[in-house]
Tab-separated table of C-alpha atoms and ligand atoms in Angstrom:
chain	number	residue	atom	x	y	z
A	263	MET	CA	88.348	95.663	71.526
A	264	LYS	CA	86.667	98.628	69.897
A	265	SER	CA	88.032	102.052	70.713
A	266	LEU	CA	87.660	102.962	74.418
A	267	LYS	CA	85.602	106.011	75.281
A	268	ALA	CA	86.157	107.009	78.889
A	269	GLY	CA	86.809	109.974	81.146
A	270	VAL	CA	86.552	111.431	84.612
A	271	ILE	CA	83.689	113.567	85.861
A	272	GLY	CA	84.000	116.138	88.637
A	273	HIS	CA	83.684	119.826	89.438
A	274	PRO	CA	86.230	121.342	89.173
A	275	ILE	CA	88.080	118.760	87.083
A	276	SER	CA	90.830	120.427	85.062
A	277	HIS	CA	93.573	119.453	87.568
A	278	SER	CA	92.775	115.728	87.461
A	279	LYS	CA	95.770	113.428	86.871
A	280	SER	CA	93.560	110.579	85.658
A	281	PRO	CA	93.887	111.395	81.919
A	282	ILE	CA	97.696	111.101	82.186
A	283	ILE	CA	97.332	107.670	83.786
A	284	HIS	CA	94.726	106.171	81.479
A	285	GLN	CA	96.203	107.647	78.280
A	286	TYR	CA	99.574	106.178	79.298
A	287	TRP	CA	98.028	102.715	79.622
A	288	LEU	CA	96.086	103.007	76.358
A	289	GLN	CA	99.344	103.779	74.579
A	290	GLN	CA	101.329	101.133	76.464
A	291	HIS	CA	98.823	98.424	75.519
A	292	GLU	CA	98.398	99.753	71.966
A	293	LEU	CA	94.685	100.339	72.436
A	294	GLU	CA	92.645	102.888	70.538
A	295	GLY	CA	90.648	105.280	72.640
A	296	SER	CA	90.244	108.476	74.562
A	297	TYR	CA	90.064	109.499	78.219
A	298	LYS	CA	88.896	113.047	78.906
A	299	THR	CA	88.108	115.328	81.812
A	300	ILE	CA	84.395	116.159	81.890
A	301	ASP	CA	83.220	119.041	84.050
A	302	ILE	CA	79.726	118.414	85.399
A	303	ALA	CA	78.259	120.803	87.970
A	304	PRO	CA	76.322	119.116	90.807
A	305	GLU	CA	72.950	120.370	89.571
A	306	ASN	CA	73.580	118.776	86.153
A	307	LEU	CA	74.798	115.387	87.364
A	308	GLU	CA	71.876	113.288	86.100
A	309	SER	CA	71.643	114.917	82.656
A	310	GLY	CA	75.444	115.036	82.359
A	311	ILE	CA	75.657	111.295	82.878
A	312	GLN	CA	72.814	110.593	80.474
A	313	ASN	CA	74.777	112.535	77.856
A	314	LEU	CA	77.747	110.229	78.369
A	315	VAL	CA	75.510	107.184	77.907
A	316	SER	CA	74.021	108.691	74.699
A	317	GLU	CA	77.507	109.513	73.417
A	318	GLY	CA	78.506	105.857	73.732
A	319	TYR	CA	80.922	106.084	76.660
A	320	ASP	CA	82.213	102.743	78.004
A	321	GLY	CA	82.616	104.175	81.475
A	322	PHE	CA	84.054	106.949	83.581
A	323	ASN	CA	85.688	107.788	86.877
A	324	ILE	CA	84.020	109.996	89.437
A	325	THR	CA	85.686	112.504	91.698
A	326	ILE	CA	84.747	115.359	94.032
A	327	PRO	CA	81.907	116.261	94.533
A	328	HIS	CA	79.949	113.429	92.865
A	329	LYS	CA	81.191	110.195	94.459
A	330	GLU	CA	78.237	109.837	96.810
A	331	ASN	CA	75.508	111.516	94.760
A	332	ILE	CA	76.042	109.170	91.838
A	333	LEU	CA	75.077	106.103	93.910
A	334	THR	CA	71.342	106.499	93.323
A	335	LEU	CA	71.860	107.120	89.604
A	336	CYS	CA	73.532	103.729	89.095
A	337	ASP	CA	71.496	100.727	87.909
A	338	GLU	CA	73.716	98.292	89.810
A	339	LEU	CA	76.377	98.591	92.506
A	340	SER	CA	79.337	96.374	93.376
A	341	PRO	CA	79.405	95.107	96.990
A	342	ALA	CA	82.312	97.490	97.722
A	343	ALA	CA	80.472	100.539	96.348
A	344	LYS	CA	77.398	99.592	98.372
A	345	ILE	CA	79.273	99.213	101.660
A	346	ILE	CA	81.567	102.212	101.123
A	347	GLY	CA	78.611	104.321	100.005
A	348	ALA	CA	80.579	105.925	97.187
A	349	VAL	CA	81.313	105.190	93.526
A	350	ASN	CA	84.591	106.188	91.865
A	351	THR	CA	84.254	104.093	88.693
A	352	VAL	CA	81.298	103.379	86.430
A	353	LYS	CA	81.141	100.817	83.666
A	354	ILE	CA	78.395	101.375	81.113
A	355	LYS	CA	77.005	98.127	79.747
A	356	ASN	CA	73.968	98.045	77.431
A	357	LYS	CA	73.267	101.647	78.484
A	358	LYS	CA	73.142	100.586	82.158
A	359	LEU	CA	75.436	102.137	84.772
A	360	ILE	CA	77.311	99.739	87.015
A	361	GLY	CA	78.935	101.519	89.968
A	362	HIS	CA	82.197	100.311	91.489
A	363	ASN	CA	84.630	101.574	94.110
A	364	THR	CA	88.339	100.937	93.559
A	365	ASP	CA	89.693	103.397	96.153
A	366	TYR	CA	90.008	100.688	98.811
A	367	PHE	CA	92.098	98.573	96.438
A	368	GLY	CA	94.260	101.615	95.682
A	369	PHE	CA	95.012	102.165	99.343
A	370	ILE	CA	95.806	98.527	100.227
A	371	GLU	CA	97.785	97.886	97.039
A	372	ASN	CA	99.867	101.021	97.610
A	373	ILE	CA	101.017	99.696	100.999
A	374	LYS	CA	101.631	96.168	99.689
A	375	MET	CA	103.558	97.356	96.628
A	376	SER	CA	105.580	99.938	98.560
A	377	ILE	CA	106.730	97.611	101.364
A	378	ALA	CA	107.836	94.143	100.310
A	379	ASN	CA	105.953	91.346	102.089
A	380	TYR	CA	103.794	93.773	104.056
A	381	ASN	CA	101.203	91.865	106.052
A	382	PHE	CA	98.305	93.543	107.848
A	383	LYS	CA	97.891	90.526	110.139
A	384	ASP	CA	97.865	91.482	113.832
A	385	LYS	CA	98.554	95.140	113.049
A	386	ASN	CA	97.172	97.953	115.194
A	387	ILE	CA	96.163	100.793	112.907
A	388	PHE	CA	95.581	104.446	113.746
A	389	ILE	CA	93.507	106.502	111.301
A	390	LEU	CA	93.459	110.292	111.450
A	391	GLY	CA	90.267	111.592	109.837
A	392	ALA	CA	86.793	110.278	109.143
A	393	GLY	CA	85.878	111.844	105.791
A	394	GLY	CA	84.851	110.223	102.517
A	395	ALA	CA	88.148	108.445	101.885
A	396	THR	CA	88.234	106.841	105.323
A	397	ARG	CA	85.279	104.529	104.694
A	398	ALA	CA	86.971	103.104	101.604
A	399	ILE	CA	90.216	102.576	103.537
A	400	ILE	CA	88.407	100.785	106.369
A	401	TYR	CA	86.598	98.604	103.820
A	402	GLY	CA	89.983	97.677	102.344
A	403	LEU	CA	91.469	96.949	105.764
A	404	LEU	CA	88.496	94.719	106.589
A	405	GLN	CA	89.549	92.432	103.721
A	406	GLU	CA	92.838	91.959	105.621
A	407	LYS	CA	93.398	90.385	109.029
A	408	PHE	CA	94.421	93.404	111.114
A	409	SER	CA	94.076	93.482	114.876
A	410	LYS	CA	92.441	96.810	115.706
A	411	ILE	CA	91.634	100.204	114.176
A	412	TYR	CA	91.710	103.396	116.216
A	413	ILE	CA	90.069	106.441	114.593
A	414	SER	CA	90.478	110.034	115.643
A	415	ASN	CA	88.679	112.893	113.954
A	416	ARG	CA	88.140	116.564	114.779
A	417	THR	CA	84.382	115.981	114.536
A	418	GLN	CA	84.133	112.908	116.754
A	419	GLY	CA	80.609	111.973	115.608
A	420	ARG	CA	81.917	111.152	112.118
A	421	ALA	CA	84.432	108.724	113.631
A	422	GLU	CA	81.669	107.186	115.796
A	423	ASN	CA	79.579	106.675	112.629
A	424	LEU	CA	82.366	104.565	111.089
A	425	LYS	CA	82.340	102.182	114.056
A	426	GLU	CA	79.354	100.332	112.595
A	427	MET	CA	81.636	98.947	109.871
A	428	ALA	CA	83.250	96.667	112.493
A	429	PRO	CA	81.998	97.537	116.005
A	430	GLU	CA	84.272	95.094	117.829
A	431	LYS	CA	87.432	96.094	115.939
A	432	ILE	CA	87.139	99.886	115.812
A	433	GLU	CA	87.752	102.250	118.711
A	434	VAL	CA	87.308	106.018	118.624
A	435	ILE	CA	89.987	108.222	120.211
A	436	GLU	CA	89.399	111.886	121.073
A	437	TRP	CA	91.124	114.271	118.636
A	438	SER	CA	92.876	115.983	121.551
A	439	GLY	CA	94.228	112.641	122.808
A	440	LYS	CA	95.587	111.239	119.556
A	441	GLU	CA	99.290	111.699	120.401
A	442	ASN	CA	98.913	109.753	123.665
A	443	ASN	CA	97.573	106.675	121.916
A	444	LEU	CA	100.359	105.874	119.463
A	445	SER	CA	102.666	103.641	121.521
A	446	ASN	CA	101.139	100.320	120.344
A	447	ILE	CA	100.511	101.382	116.743
A	448	ASN	CA	102.001	99.590	113.708
A	449	LEU	CA	100.444	101.694	110.954
A	450	LEU	CA	99.490	105.386	111.110
A	451	ILE	CA	97.332	106.748	108.279
A	452	ASN	CA	96.446	110.376	107.588
A	453	THR	CA	93.157	110.585	105.696
A	454	THR	CA	92.473	114.241	106.529
A	455	SER	CA	93.091	117.044	104.076
A	456	LEU	CA	95.544	118.591	106.554
A	457	GLY	CA	99.021	118.998	105.100
A	458	MET	CA	97.756	119.375	101.527
A	459	VAL	CA	98.815	122.493	99.607
A	460	ASN	CA	96.539	125.402	100.499
A	461	HIS	CA	95.294	123.580	103.615
A	462	PRO	CA	96.407	123.939	107.238
A	463	GLU	CA	99.212	121.668	108.474
A	464	LEU	CA	98.447	118.491	110.385
A	465	GLU	CA	99.838	119.336	113.774
A	466	ILE	CA	100.801	116.094	115.459
A	467	ASN	CA	103.844	114.905	117.368
A	468	ILE	CA	104.487	111.255	116.547
A	469	SER	CA	107.413	110.669	118.909
A	470	ASN	CA	105.323	108.075	120.813
A	471	LEU	CA	105.052	105.942	117.673
A	472	PRO	CA	107.298	102.811	117.755
A	473	ASP	CA	110.340	102.904	115.402
A	474	ASN	CA	109.069	99.914	113.450
A	475	ALA	CA	105.701	101.523	112.663
A	476	THR	CA	104.783	102.555	109.116
A	477	VAL	CA	103.344	105.994	108.349
A	478	THR	CA	101.277	106.796	105.270
A	479	ASP	CA	99.435	109.847	104.022
A	480	ILE	CA	96.750	109.920	101.350
A	481	VAL	CA	97.738	113.514	100.599
A	482	TYR	CA	100.199	113.594	97.658
A	483	THR	CA	100.526	117.337	97.052
A	484	PRO	CA	103.134	117.747	98.446
A	485	LEU	CA	104.456	114.218	98.099
A	486	LEU	CA	106.398	114.518	101.344
A	487	THR	CA	103.933	115.994	103.798
A	488	ASP	CA	105.130	117.300	107.157
A	489	LEU	CA	103.805	114.082	108.700
A	490	LEU	CA	105.943	111.942	106.388
A	491	LYS	CA	108.991	114.187	106.939
A	492	GLN	CA	108.606	113.784	110.679
A	493	ALA	CA	108.232	110.007	110.267
A	494	LYS	CA	111.422	109.853	108.191
A	495	ILE	CA	113.346	111.722	110.871
A	496	ASN	CA	112.007	109.225	113.440
A	497	ASN	CA	113.180	106.316	111.241
A	498	ASN	CA	109.656	105.118	110.509
A	499	GLN	CA	109.002	103.519	107.153
A	500	ILE	CA	106.863	105.803	104.983
A	501	VAL	CA	104.443	105.281	102.098
A	502	THR	CA	103.514	108.367	100.071
A	503	GLY	CA	99.999	108.985	98.753
A	504	ILE	CA	100.718	108.969	95.030
A	505	GLY	CA	100.502	105.169	94.833
A	506	MET	CA	96.880	105.182	95.978
A	507	LEU	CA	95.993	107.373	92.994
A	508	LEU	CA	97.838	105.074	90.569
A	509	HIS	CA	96.578	101.801	92.021
A	510	GLN	CA	92.905	102.841	92.262
A	511	ALA	CA	93.046	103.503	88.513
A	512	ARG	CA	94.216	99.955	87.648
A	513	PRO	CA	90.959	98.045	88.295
A	514	ALA	CA	89.010	100.854	86.590
A	515	PHE	CA	91.073	100.397	83.424
A	516	GLU	CA	90.570	96.646	83.749
A	517	LEU	CA	86.781	97.019	84.039
A	518	TRP	CA	86.718	98.886	80.727
A	519	THR	CA	89.396	97.004	78.764
A	520	ARG	CA	89.875	93.633	80.554
A	521	ILE	CA	93.559	94.484	80.883
A	522	MET	CA	94.973	94.981	84.382
A	523	PRO	CA	97.794	97.496	83.865
A	524	ASP	CA	100.857	98.110	86.062
A	525	ALA	CA	101.627	101.186	88.117
A	526	SER	CA	105.196	101.431	86.826
A	527	PRO	CA	107.857	103.775	88.265
A	528	GLU	CA	107.803	105.535	84.881
A	529	LEU	CA	104.089	106.257	85.220
A	530	GLU	CA	104.588	107.522	88.765
A	531	LYS	CA	107.289	109.910	87.514
A	532	LEU	CA	105.046	111.089	84.709
A	533	VAL	CA	102.216	111.882	87.095
A	534	LEU	CA	104.526	113.507	89.626
A	535	GLY	CA	106.074	115.641	86.893
A	536	GLU	CA	102.729	117.386	86.689
A	537	ILE	CA	102.615	118.024	90.408
A	538	SER	CA	104.319	120.913	92.115
A	539	VAL	CA	106.010	119.227	95.066
B	676	ATR	P1	86.591	113.752	101.901
B	676	ATR	O1	85.195	113.257	101.993
B	676	ATR	O2	87.020	114.147	100.546
B	676	ATR	O3	87.577	112.865	102.631
B	676	ATR	P2	85.960	115.465	103.991
B	676	ATR	O4	84.769	114.631	104.218
B	676	ATR	O5	85.765	116.912	104.066
B	676	ATR	O6	86.605	115.161	102.644
B	676	ATR	O7	87.084	114.985	105.022
B	676	ATR	C1	88.177	115.728	105.302
B	676	ATR	C2	88.807	115.202	106.592
B	676	ATR	O8	89.789	116.141	106.996
B	676	ATR	C3	87.822	115.070	107.734
B	676	ATR	O9	88.224	114.033	108.580
B	676	ATR	C4	87.954	116.435	108.396
B	676	ATR	O10	87.569	116.478	109.740
B	676	ATR	P3	86.062	116.868	110.129
B	676	ATR	O11	85.257	115.637	109.934
B	676	ATR	O12	86.138	117.305	111.535
B	676	ATR	O13	85.669	117.983	109.187
B	676	ATR	C5	89.439	116.620	108.296
B	676	ATR	N1	89.799	118.042	108.438
B	676	ATR	C6	89.679	119.016	107.504
B	676	ATR	N2	90.119	120.189	107.991
B	676	ATR	C7	90.507	119.959	109.279
B	676	ATR	C8	91.065	120.776	110.328
B	676	ATR	N3	91.312	122.083	110.140
B	676	ATR	N4	91.350	120.186	111.514
B	676	ATR	C9	91.108	118.877	111.717
B	676	ATR	N5	90.590	118.048	110.758
B	676	ATR	C10	90.297	118.580	109.567
């Protein structure tokens, strides 16, 4: 393969962990190439992307705030990107932009790799939040054979909007009633920004959750959110959010290089070393 030219676009972008991940894999697989952070302000998105095409980029990742706005700038979309309505990875082929979404894979793979033999079959799932990440997670869950998804969000209309993804399998629960609807839940997922550094705490009492339920948080700064600490105390199995970041990057790297890399413990440590926990 010729030298890879890739990066991640966003605004702001300097704190992105993606260069650590992709540079690690380039080195591990003895590939030539570069992966840079590229700051593009929202008003410059179209011209910023055209510059990357002119400069011969093979592709790039997309983060806040461009994941949705880039959809209409792509020449083609993968089925996942179309249904999720967001693009986190672009492959540039013959100067055409092909938009993909690997966030759903990152979420599902994180659970499967963190808990041996995890099976979504017959699971009742409770999702807190209905923001951008939630649609990707629901898309991922729909590839599995779960039983039911309950969604609770401060702004209930956003949760109602997600129901169309699987009307017969999704039920909306009032934000104020979330704690009273945990007794039959097998998997609890926080997709809100609550609990993240510089954000308010997620205030929830999960004592109604069965002991054998799993709790996961997509927040990874801090790695052990208050929700996960509470789950540990209650003897619930926990899955931290860092794996979603690592696993969503794997198919992106594969799209550009045809090599599907591993999310090794060493890589996780490297990325976490950069994070103030
Ligand atoms: P993203 O698209 O990156 O996921 P987002 O769309 O702003 O970001 O979603 C953030 C999630 O955190 C939403 O579910 C949001 O709830 P609202 O839809 O009601 O905004 C949730 N969230 C953020 N701050 C919150 C707060 N103080 N209390 C409850 N939920 C909150």
